[in-house]
Coordinates of C-alpha atoms in Angstrom, one line a residue:
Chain A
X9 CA 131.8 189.4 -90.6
X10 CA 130.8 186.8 -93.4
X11 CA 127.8 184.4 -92.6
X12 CA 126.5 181.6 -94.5
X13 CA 122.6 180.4 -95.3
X14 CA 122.1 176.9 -96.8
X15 CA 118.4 176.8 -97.5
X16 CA 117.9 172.9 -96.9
X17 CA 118.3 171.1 -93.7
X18 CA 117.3 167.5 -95.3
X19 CA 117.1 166.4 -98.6
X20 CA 115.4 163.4 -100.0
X21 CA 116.0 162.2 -103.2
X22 CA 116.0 158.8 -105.5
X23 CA 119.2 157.4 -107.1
X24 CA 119.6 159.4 -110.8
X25 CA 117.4 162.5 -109.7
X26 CA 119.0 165.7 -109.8
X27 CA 120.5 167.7 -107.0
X28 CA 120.6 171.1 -106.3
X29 CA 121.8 172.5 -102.9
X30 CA 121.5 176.6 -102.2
X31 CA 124.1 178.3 -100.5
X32 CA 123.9 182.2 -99.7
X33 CA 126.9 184.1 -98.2
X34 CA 127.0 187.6 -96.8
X35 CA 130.2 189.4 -96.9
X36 CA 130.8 192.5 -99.2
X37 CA 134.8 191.9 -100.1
X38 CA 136.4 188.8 -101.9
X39 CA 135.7 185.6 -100.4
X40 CA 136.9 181.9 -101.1
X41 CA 134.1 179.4 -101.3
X42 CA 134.0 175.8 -100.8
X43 CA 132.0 172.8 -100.5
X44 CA 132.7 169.8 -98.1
X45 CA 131.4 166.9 -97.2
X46 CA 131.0 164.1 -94.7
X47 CA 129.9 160.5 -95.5
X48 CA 129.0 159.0 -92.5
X49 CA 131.2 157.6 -90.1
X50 CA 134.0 159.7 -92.4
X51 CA 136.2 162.7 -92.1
X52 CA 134.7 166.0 -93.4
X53 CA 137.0 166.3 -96.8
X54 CA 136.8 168.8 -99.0
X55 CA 134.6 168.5 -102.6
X56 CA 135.1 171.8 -104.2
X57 CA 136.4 175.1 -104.1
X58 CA 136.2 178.4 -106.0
X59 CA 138.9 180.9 -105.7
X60 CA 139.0 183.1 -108.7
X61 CA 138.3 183.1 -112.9
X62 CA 135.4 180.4 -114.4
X63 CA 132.8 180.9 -111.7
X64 CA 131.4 177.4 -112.5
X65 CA 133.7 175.1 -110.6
X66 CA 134.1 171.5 -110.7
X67 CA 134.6 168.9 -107.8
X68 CA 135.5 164.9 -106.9
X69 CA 132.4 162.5 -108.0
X70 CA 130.7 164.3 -110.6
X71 CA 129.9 167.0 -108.3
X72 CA 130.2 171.2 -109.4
X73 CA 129.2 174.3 -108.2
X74 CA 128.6 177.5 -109.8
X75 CA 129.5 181.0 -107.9
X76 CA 127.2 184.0 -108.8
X77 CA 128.6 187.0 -107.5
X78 CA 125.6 189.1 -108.1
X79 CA 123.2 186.8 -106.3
X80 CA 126.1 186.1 -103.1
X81 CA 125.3 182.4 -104.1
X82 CA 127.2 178.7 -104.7
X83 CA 125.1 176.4 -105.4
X84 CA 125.8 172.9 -105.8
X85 CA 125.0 170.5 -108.3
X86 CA 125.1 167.3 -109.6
X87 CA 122.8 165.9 -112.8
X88 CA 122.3 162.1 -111.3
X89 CA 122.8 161.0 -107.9
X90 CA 124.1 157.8 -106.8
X91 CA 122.9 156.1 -103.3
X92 CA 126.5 156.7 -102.3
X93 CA 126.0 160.4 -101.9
X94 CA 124.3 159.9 -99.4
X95 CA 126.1 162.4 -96.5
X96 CA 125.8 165.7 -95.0
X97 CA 127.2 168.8 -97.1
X98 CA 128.4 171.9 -96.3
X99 CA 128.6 175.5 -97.8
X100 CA 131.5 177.4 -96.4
X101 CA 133.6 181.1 -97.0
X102 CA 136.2 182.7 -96.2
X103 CA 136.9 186.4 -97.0
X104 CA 140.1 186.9 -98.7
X105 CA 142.1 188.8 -96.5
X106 CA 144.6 188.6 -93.3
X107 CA 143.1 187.4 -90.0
X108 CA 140.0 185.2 -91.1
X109 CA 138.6 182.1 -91.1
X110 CA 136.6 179.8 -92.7
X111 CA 132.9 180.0 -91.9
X112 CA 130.0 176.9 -92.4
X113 CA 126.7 176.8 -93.2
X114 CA 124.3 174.6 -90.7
X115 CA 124.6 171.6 -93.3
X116 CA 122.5 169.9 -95.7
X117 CA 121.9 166.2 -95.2
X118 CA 121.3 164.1 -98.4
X119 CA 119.7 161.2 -98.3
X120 CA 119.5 159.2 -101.1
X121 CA 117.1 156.1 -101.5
X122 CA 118.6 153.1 -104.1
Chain B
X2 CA 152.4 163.2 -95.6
X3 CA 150.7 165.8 -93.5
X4 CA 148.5 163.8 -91.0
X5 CA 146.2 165.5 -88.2
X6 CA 146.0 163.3 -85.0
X7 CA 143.0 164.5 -82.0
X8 CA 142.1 162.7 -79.1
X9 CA 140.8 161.7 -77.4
X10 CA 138.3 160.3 -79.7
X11 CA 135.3 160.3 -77.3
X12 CA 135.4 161.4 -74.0
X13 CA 132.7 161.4 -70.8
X14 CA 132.5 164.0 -68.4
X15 CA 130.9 165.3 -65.1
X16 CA 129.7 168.7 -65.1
X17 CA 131.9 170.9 -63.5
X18 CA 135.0 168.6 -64.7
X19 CA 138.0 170.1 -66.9
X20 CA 138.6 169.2 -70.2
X21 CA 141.5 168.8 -72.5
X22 CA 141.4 167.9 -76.0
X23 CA 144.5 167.4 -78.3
X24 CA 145.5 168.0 -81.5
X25 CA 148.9 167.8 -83.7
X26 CA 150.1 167.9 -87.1
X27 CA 152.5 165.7 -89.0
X28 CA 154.8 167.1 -92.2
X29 CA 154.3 170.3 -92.0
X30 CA 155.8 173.9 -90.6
X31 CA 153.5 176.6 -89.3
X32 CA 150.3 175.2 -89.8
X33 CA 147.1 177.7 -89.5
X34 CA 145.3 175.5 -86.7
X35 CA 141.8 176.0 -85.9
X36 CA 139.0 174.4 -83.6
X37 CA 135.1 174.1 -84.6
X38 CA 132.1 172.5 -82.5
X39 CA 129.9 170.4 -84.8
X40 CA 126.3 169.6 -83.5
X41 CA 123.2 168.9 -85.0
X42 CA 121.0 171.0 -87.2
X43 CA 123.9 173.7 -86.3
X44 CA 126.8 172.9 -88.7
X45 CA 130.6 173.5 -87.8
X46 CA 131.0 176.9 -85.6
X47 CA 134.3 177.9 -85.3
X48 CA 135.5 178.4 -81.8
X49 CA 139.3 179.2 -82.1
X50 CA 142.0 179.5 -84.9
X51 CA 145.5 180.5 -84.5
X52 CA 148.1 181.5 -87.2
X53 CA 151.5 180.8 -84.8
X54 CA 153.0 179.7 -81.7
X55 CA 150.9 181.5 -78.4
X56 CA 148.2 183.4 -81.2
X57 CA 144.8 182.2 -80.2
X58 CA 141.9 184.5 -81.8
X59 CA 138.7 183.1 -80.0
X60 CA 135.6 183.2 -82.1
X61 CA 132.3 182.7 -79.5
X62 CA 133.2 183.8 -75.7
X63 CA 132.0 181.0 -73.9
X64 CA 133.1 178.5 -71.5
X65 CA 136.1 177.1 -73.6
X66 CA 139.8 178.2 -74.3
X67 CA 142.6 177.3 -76.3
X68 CA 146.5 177.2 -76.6
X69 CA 149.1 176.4 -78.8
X70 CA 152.3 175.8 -77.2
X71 CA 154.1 173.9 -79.9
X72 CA 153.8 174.7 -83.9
X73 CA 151.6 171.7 -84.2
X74 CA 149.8 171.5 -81.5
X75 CA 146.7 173.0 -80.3
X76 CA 144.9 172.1 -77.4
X77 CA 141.2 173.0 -76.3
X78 CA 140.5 173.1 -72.7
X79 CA 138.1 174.0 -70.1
X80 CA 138.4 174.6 -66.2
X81 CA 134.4 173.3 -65.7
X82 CA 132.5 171.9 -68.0
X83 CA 128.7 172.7 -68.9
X84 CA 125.7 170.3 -70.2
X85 CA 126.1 172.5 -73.1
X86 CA 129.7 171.6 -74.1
X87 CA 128.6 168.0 -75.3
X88 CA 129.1 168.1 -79.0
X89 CA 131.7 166.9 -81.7
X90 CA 134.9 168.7 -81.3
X91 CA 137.0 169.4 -84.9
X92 CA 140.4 170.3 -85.5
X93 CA 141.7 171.8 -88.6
X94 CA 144.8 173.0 -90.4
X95 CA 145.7 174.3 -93.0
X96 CA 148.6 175.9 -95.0
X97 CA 149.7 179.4 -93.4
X98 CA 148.5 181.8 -96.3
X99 CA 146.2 179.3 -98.0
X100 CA 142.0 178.3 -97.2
X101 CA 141.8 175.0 -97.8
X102 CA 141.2 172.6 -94.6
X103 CA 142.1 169.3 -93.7
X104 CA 140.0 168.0 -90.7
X105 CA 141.1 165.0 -88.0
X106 CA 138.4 162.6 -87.3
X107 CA 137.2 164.5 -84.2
X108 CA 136.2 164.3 -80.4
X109 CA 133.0 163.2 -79.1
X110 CA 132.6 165.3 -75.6
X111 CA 129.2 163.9 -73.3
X112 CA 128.9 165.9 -70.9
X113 CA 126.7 164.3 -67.7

């Protein structure tokens, strides 16, 4: 069965810094990857996926995330972050075959300081 | 539009109560419906999805079951709760054959 690792539980960063949020998946088949998030007192919606072809994968507010099959990893990125970012994000996978679901990661909560 | 309706929104319960939590979809056929538990520092752990009418697949044996007696309904249910079923209830859907899912806004289950 697929698993997910996200290495970060809480993340603390100032408006413009870079972000960078590890995501590891185990599963030895094709998988489907995606990103969601939820802003608080929103819906989780989706930000990204990555199904097949350009492994680097881009997603709503200037977010993208970039699938390296060798390392089981999709990571994801975003050059300057606004205070508005400010939400919990989650790595998630699905193996690409009959009779599965998606799986989440424990979360990463941003917090981003203005 | 597809639209994804639960409730109810929050709910508080007596140990050893039962529990039913509903969920439909609008605008669509054959959904792929699923139910998750979201709780702190644990992320979203899928409990139950189902791919048609009567077809539950259960995820974490535990004190929890499901049903789907309609095509866009899917109901999560308990005969007595536990102190450990309080937590944020999600249901999902999403496009028979396709990954992508589109979350309601969620239950909040106390359990006292």
């Amino acid at each position: 069965a697929q698993s997910v690792s996200q290495h970060n539980h809480h993340v603390i960063l100032s408006e413009a810094a870079s972000l960078e949020l590890g995501c590891n998946y185990s599963y030895g088949g094709t998988v489907n990857l995606f990103w969601y998030v939820q802003y608080p007192g929103q819906h989780l919606q989706l930000l990204l996926k990555y199904f097949s072809g350009d492994p680097l994968v881009k997603g709503i507010k200037g977010f993208e995330a970039e699938f390296i099959k060798s390392k089981f990893s999709f990571n994801l990125r975003k050059p300057s972050v606004q205070w508005s970012d400010t939400a919990e994000y989650f790595c998630a996978v699905i193996a690409n075959q009959a009779g599965t679901a998606l799986i989440f990661g424990k979360g990463t909560t941003l917090s981003v300081s203005s | 539009s597809q639209t994804i309706h639960q409730w109810p929104a929050t709910l508080v319960q007596p140990v050893g109560s039962p529990l039913s939590l509903e969920c439909t979809v609008e605008g669509t056929s054959n959904p792929n419906l699923y139910w998750y538990r979201q709780a702190a520092g644990r992320g979203l752990q899928l409990l139950f999805y189902s791919v048609g009418i009567g077809q539950i697949s259960s995820e974490v044996p535990q004190n929890l079951s499901a049903s789907r007696p309609q095509d866009r309904q899917f109901i999560l249910s308990s005969k007595k709760l536990l102190l450990s079923d309080s937590g944020f209830y999600l249901c999902a859907w999403s496009v028979s054959g396709a990954n992508v899912l589109t979350f309601g806004a969620g239950s909040r289950l106390t359990v006292l």
